[in-house]
mmCIF file of N, CA, C and O and ligand atoms in Angstrom:
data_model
loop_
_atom_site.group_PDB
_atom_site.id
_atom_site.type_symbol
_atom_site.label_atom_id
_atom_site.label_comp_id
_atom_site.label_asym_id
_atom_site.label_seq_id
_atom_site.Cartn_x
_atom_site.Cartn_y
_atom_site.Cartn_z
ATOM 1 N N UNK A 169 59.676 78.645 9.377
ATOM 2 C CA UNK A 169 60.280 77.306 9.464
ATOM 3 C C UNK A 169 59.185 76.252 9.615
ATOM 4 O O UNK A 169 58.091 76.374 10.166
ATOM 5 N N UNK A 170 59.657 75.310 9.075
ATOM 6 C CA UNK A 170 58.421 73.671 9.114
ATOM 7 C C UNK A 170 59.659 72.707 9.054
ATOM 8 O O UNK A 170 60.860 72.773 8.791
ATOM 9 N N UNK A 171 58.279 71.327 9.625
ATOM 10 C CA UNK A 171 59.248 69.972 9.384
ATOM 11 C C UNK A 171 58.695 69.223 8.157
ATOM 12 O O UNK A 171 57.595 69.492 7.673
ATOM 13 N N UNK A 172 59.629 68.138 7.615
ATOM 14 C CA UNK A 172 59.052 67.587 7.066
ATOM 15 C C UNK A 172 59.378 66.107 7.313
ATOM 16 O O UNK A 172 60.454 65.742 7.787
ATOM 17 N N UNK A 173 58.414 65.302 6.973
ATOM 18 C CA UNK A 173 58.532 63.794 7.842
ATOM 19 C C UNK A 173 58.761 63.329 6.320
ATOM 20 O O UNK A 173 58.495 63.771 5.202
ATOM 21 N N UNK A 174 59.331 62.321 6.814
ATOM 22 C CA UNK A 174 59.390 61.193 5.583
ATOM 23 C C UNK A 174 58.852 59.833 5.857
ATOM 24 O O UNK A 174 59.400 59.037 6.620
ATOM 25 N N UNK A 175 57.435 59.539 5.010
ATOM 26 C CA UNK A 175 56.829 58.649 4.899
ATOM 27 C C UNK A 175 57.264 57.352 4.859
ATOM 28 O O UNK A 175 57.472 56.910 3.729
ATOM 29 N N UNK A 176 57.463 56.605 5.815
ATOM 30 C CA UNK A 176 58.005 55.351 6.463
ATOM 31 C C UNK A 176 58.830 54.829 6.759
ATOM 32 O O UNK A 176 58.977 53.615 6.900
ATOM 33 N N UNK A 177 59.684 55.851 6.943
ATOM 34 C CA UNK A 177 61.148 55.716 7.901
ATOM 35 C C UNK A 177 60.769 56.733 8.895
ATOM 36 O O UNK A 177 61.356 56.514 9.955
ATOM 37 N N UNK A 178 59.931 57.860 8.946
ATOM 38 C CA UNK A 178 59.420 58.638 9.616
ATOM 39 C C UNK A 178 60.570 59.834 9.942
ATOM 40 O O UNK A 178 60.443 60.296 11.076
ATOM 41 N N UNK A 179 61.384 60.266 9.352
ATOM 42 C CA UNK A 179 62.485 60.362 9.691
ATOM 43 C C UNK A 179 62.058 62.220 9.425
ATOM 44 O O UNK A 179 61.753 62.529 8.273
ATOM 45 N N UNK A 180 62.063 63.171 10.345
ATOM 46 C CA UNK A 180 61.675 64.433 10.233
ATOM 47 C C UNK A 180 62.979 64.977 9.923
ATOM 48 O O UNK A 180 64.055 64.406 10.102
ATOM 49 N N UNK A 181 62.760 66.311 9.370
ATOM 50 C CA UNK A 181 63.795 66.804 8.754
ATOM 51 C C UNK A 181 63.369 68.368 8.634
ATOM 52 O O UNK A 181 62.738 68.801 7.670
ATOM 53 N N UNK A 182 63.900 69.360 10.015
ATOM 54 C CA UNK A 182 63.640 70.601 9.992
ATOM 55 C C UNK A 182 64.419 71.395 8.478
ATOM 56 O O UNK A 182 65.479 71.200 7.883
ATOM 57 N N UNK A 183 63.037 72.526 8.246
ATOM 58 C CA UNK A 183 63.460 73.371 7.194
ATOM 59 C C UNK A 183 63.677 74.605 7.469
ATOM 60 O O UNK A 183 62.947 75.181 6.663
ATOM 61 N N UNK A 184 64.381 75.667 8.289
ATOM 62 C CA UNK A 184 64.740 76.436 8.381
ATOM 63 C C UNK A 184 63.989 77.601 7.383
ATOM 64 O O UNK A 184 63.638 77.398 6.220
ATOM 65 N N UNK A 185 63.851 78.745 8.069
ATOM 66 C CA UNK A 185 63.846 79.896 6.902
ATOM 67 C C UNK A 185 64.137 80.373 5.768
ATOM 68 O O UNK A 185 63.517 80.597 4.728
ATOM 69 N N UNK A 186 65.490 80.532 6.237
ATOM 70 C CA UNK A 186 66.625 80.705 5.550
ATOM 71 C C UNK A 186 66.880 79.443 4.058
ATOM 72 O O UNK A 186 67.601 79.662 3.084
ATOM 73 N N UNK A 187 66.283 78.527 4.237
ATOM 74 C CA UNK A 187 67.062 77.574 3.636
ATOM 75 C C UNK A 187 65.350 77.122 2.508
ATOM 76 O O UNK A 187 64.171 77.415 2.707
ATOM 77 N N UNK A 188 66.070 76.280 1.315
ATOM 78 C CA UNK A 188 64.533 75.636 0.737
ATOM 79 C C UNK A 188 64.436 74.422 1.095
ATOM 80 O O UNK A 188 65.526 73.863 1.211
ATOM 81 N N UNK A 189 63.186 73.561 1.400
ATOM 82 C CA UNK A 189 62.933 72.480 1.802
ATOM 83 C C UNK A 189 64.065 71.377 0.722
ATOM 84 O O UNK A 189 64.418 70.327 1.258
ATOM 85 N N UNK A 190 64.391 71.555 -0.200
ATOM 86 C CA UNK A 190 65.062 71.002 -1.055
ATOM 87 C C UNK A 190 66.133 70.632 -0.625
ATOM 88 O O UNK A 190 66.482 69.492 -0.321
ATOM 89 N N UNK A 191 66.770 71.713 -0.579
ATOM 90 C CA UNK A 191 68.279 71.938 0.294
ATOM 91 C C UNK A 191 68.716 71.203 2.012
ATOM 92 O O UNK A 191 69.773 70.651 2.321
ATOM 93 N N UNK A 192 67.317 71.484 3.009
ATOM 94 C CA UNK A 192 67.320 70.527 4.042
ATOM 95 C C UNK A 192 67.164 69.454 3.832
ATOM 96 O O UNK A 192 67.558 68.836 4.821
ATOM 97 N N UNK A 193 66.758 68.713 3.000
ATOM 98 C CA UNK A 193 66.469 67.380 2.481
ATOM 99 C C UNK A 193 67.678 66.460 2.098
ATOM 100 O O UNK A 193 67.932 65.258 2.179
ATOM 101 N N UNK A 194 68.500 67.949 1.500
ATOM 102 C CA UNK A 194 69.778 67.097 0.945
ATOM 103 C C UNK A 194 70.675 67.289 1.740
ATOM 104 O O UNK A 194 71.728 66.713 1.465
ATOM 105 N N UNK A 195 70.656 67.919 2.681
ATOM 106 C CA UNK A 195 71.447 68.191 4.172
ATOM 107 C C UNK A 195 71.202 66.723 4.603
ATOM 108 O O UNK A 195 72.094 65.884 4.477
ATOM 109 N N UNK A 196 69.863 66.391 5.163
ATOM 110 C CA UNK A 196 69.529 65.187 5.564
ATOM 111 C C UNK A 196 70.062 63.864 4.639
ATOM 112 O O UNK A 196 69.979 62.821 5.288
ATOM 113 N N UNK A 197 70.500 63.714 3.502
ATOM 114 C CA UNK A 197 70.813 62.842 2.890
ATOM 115 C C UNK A 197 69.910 62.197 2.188
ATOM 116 O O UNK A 197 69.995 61.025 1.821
ATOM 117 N N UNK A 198 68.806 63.133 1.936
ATOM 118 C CA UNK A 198 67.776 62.796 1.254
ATOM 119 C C UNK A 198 68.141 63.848 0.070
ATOM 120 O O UNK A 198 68.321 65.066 0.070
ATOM 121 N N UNK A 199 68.177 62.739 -1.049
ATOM 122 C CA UNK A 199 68.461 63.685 -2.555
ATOM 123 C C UNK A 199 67.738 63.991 -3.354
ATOM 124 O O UNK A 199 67.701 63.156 -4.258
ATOM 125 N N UNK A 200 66.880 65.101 -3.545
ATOM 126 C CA UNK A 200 65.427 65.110 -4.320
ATOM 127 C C UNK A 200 66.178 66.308 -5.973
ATOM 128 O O UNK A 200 66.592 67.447 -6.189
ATOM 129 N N UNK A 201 65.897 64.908 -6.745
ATOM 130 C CA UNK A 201 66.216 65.279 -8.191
ATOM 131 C C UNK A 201 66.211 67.187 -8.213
ATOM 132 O O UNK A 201 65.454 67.734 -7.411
ATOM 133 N N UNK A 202 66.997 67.994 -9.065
ATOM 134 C CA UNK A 202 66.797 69.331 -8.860
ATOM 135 C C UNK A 202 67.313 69.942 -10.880
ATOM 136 O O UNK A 202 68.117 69.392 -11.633
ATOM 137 N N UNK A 203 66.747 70.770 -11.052
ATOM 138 C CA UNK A 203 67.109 71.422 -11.695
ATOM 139 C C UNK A 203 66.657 72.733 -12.048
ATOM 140 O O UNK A 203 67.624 73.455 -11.808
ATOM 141 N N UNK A 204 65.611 73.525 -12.538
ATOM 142 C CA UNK A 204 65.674 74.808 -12.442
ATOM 143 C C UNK A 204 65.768 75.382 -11.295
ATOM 144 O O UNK A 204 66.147 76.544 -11.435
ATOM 145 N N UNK A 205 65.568 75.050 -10.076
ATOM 146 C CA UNK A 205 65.471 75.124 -8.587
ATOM 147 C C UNK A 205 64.658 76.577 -8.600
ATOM 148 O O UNK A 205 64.842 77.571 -7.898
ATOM 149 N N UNK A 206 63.679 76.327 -9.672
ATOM 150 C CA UNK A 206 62.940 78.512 -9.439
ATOM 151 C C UNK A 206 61.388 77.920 -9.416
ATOM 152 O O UNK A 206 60.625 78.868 -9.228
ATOM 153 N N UNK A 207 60.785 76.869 -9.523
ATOM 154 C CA UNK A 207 59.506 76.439 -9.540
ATOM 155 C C UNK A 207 58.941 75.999 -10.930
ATOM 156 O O UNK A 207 57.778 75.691 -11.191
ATOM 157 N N UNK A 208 60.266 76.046 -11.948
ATOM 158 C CA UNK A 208 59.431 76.051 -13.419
ATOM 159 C C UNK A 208 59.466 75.000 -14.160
ATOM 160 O O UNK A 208 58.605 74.785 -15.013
ATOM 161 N N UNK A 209 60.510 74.177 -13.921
ATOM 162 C CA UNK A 209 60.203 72.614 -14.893
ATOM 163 C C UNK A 209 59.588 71.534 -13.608
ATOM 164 O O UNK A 209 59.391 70.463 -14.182
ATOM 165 N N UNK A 210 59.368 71.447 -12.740
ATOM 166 C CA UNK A 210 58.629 70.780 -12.040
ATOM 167 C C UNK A 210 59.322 68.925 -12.079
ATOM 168 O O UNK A 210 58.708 67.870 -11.919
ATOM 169 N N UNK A 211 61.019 69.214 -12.400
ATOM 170 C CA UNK A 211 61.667 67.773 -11.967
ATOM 171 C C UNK A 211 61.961 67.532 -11.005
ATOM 172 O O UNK A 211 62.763 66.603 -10.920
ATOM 173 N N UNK A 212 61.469 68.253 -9.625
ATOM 174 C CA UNK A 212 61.429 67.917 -7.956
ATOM 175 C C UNK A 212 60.313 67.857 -7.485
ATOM 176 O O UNK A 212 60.194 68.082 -6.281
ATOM 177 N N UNK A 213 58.979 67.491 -8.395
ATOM 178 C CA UNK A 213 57.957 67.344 -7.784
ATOM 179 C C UNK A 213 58.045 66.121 -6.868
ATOM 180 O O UNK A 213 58.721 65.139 -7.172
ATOM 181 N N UNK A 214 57.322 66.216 -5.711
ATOM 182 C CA UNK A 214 57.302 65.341 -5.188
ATOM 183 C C UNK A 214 55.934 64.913 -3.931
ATOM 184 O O UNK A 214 55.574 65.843 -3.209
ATOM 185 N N UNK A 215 55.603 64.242 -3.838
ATOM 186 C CA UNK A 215 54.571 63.623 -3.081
ATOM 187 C C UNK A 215 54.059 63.816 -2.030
ATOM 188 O O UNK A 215 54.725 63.221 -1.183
ATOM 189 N N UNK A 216 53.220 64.330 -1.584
ATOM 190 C CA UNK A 216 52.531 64.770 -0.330
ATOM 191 C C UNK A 216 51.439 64.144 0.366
ATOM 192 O O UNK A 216 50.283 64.260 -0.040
ATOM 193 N N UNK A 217 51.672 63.642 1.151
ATOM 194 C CA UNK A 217 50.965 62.839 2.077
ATOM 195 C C UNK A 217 50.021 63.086 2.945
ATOM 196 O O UNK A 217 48.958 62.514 3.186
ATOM 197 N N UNK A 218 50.806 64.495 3.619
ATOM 198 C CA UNK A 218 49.732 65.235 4.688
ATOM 199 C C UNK A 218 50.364 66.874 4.732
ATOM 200 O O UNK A 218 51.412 67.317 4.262
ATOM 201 N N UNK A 219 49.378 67.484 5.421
ATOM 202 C CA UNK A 219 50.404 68.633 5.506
ATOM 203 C C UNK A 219 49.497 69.353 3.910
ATOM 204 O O UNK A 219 48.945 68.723 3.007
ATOM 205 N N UNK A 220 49.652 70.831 4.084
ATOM 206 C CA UNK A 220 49.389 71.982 3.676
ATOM 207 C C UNK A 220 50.514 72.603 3.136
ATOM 208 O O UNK A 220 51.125 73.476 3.753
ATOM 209 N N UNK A 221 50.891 72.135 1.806
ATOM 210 C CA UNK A 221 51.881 72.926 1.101
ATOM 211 C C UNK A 221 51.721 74.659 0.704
ATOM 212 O O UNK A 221 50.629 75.099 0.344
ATOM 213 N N UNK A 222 52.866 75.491 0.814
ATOM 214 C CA UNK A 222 52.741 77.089 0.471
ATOM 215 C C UNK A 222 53.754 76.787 -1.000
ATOM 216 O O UNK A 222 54.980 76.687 -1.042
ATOM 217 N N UNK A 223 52.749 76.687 -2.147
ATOM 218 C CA UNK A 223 53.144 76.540 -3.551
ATOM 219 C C UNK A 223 53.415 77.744 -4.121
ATOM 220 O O UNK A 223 52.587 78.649 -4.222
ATOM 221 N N UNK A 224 54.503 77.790 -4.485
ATOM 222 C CA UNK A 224 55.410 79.043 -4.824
ATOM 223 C C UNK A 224 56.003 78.681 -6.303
ATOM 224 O O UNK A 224 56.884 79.432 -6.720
ATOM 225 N N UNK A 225 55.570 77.537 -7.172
ATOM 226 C CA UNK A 225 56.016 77.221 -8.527
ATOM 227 C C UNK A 225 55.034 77.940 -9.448
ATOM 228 O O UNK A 225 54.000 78.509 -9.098
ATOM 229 N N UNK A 226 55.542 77.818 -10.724
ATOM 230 C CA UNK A 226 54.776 78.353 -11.639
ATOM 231 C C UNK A 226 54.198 76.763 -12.491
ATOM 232 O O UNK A 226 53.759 76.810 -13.640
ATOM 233 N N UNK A 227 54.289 75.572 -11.782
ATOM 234 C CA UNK A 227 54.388 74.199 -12.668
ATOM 235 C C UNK A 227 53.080 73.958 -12.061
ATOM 236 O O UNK A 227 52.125 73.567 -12.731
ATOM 237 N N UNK A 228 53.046 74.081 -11.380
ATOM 238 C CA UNK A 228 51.279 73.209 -11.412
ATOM 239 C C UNK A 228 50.093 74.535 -11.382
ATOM 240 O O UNK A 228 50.251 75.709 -11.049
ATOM 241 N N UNK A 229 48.812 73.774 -11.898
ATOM 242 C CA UNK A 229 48.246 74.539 -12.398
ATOM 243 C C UNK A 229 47.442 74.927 -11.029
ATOM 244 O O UNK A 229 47.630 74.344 -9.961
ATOM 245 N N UNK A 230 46.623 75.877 -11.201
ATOM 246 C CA UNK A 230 45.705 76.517 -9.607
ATOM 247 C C UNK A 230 44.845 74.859 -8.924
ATOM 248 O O UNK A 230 44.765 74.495 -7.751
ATOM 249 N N UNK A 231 44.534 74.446 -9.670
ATOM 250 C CA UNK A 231 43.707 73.059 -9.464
ATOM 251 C C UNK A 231 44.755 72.181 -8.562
ATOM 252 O O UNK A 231 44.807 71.840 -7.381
ATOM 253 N N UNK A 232 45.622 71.978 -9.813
ATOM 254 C CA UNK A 232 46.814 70.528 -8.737
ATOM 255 C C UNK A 232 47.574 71.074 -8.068
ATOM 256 O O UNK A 232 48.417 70.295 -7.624
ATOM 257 N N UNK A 233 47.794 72.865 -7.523
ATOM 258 C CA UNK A 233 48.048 73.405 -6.567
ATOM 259 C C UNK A 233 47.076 73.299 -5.117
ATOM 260 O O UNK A 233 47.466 73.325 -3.950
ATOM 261 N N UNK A 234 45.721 73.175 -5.635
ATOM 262 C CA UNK A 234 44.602 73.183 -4.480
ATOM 263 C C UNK A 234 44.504 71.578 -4.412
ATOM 264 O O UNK A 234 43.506 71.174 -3.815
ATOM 265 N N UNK A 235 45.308 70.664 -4.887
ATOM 266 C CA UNK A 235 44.892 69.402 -4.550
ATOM 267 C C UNK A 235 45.635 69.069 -3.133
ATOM 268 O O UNK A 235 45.102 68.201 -2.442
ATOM 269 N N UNK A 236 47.090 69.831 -2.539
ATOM 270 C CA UNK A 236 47.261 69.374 -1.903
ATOM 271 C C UNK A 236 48.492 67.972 -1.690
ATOM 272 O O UNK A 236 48.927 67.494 -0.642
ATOM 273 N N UNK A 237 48.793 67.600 -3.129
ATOM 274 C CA UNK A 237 49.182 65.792 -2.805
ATOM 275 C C UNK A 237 50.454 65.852 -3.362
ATOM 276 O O UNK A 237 51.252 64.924 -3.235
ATOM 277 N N UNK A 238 50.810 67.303 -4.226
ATOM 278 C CA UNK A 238 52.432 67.249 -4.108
ATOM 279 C C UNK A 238 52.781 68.779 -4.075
ATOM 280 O O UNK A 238 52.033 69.725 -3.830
ATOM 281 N N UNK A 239 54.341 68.766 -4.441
ATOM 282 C CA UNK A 239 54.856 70.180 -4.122
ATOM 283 C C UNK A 239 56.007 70.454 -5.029
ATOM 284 O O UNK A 239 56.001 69.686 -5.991
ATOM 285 N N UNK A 240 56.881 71.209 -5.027
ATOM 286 C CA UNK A 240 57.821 71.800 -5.546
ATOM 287 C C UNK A 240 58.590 72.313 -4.530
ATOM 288 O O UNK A 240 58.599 73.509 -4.241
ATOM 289 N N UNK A 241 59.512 71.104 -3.735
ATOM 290 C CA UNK A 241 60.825 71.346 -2.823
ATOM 291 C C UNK A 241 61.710 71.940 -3.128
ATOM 292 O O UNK A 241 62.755 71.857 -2.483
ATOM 293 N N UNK A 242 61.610 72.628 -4.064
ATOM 294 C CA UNK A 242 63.006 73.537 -5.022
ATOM 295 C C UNK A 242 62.453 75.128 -3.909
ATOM 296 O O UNK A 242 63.022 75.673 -2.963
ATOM 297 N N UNK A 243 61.368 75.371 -4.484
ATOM 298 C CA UNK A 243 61.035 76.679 -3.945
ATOM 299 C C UNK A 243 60.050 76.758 -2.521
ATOM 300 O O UNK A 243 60.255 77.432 -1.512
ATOM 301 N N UNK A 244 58.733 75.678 -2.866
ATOM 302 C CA UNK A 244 57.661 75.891 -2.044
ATOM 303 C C UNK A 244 57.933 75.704 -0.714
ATOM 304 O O UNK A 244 58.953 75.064 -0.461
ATOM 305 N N UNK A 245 57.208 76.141 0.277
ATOM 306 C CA UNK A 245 57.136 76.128 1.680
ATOM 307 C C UNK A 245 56.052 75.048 2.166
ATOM 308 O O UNK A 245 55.792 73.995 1.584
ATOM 309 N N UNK A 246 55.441 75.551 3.418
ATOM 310 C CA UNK A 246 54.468 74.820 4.270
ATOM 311 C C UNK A 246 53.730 76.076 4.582
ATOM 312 O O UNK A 246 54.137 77.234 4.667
ATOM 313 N N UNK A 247 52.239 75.428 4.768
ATOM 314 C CA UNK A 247 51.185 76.530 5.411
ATOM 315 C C UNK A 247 51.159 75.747 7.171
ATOM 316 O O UNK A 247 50.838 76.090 8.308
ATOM 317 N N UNK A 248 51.774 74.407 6.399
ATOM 318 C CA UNK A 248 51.186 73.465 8.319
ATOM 319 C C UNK A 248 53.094 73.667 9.049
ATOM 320 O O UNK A 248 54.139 74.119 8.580
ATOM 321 N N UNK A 249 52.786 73.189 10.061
ATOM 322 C CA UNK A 249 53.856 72.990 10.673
ATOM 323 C C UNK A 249 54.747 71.938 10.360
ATOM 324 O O UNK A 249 55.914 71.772 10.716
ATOM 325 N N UNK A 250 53.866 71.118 9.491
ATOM 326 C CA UNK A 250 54.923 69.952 9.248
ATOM 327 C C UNK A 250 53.750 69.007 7.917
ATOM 328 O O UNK A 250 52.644 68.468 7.947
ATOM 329 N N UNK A 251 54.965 69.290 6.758
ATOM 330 C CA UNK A 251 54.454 68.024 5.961
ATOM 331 C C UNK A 251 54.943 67.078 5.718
ATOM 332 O O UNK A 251 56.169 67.039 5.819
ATOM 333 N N UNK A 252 54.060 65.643 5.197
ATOM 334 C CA UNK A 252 54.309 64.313 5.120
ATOM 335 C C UNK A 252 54.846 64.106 3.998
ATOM 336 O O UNK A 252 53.916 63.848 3.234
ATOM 337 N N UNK A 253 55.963 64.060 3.358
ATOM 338 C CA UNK A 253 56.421 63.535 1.925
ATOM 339 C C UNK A 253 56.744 62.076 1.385
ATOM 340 O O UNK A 253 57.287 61.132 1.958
ATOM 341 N N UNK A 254 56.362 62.164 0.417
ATOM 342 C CA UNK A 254 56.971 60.191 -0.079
ATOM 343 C C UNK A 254 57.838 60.615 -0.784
ATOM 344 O O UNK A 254 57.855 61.510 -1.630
ATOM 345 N N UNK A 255 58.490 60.014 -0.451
ATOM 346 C CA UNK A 255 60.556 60.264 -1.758
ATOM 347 C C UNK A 255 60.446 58.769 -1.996
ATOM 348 O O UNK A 255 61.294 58.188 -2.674
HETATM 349 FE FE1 LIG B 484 62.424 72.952 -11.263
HETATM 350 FE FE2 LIG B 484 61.832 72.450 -8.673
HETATM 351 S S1 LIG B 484 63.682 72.070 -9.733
HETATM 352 S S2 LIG B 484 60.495 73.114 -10.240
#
């Protein structure tokens, strides 16, 4: 499990195990665009601020996986306890 904050409303939003960061997001009322929801067309990429994403897509390449600055909320996790997202 991780949190994830939302960049300037600050508004954290636990992600459970069980569940994909995607899915808590839209629990929270935060609606992050979705469609293959498996890591492969990359239309939920989204913005990373802070925080150590666990990239589990097949859409970004090893490079803009090691950059750090976005993710794939459909599938990917956290390596930190909590990342910073811009929606
Ligand atoms: Fe396709 Fe996330 S919805 S990569």
């Amino acid at each position: 499990a991780f949190e994830i904050e939302i960049a300037g409303t600050g508004q954290i939003v636990p992600v459970a195990s069980g569940q994909s960061a995607a899915t808590a997001l839209a629990e929270a009322g935060i609606e992050v665009p979705l469609s293959c929801e498996q890591g492969i067309c990359g239309t939920c990429l989204t913005t990373v601020l802070a925080g150590v994403p666990d990239h589990r897509d097949m859409y970004l390449s090893a490079a803009e996986q090691a950059a750090n600055d976005c993710f794939t909320p459909c599938c990917s996790r956290a390596r930190t306890p909590r990342l910073v997202i811009e929606i």
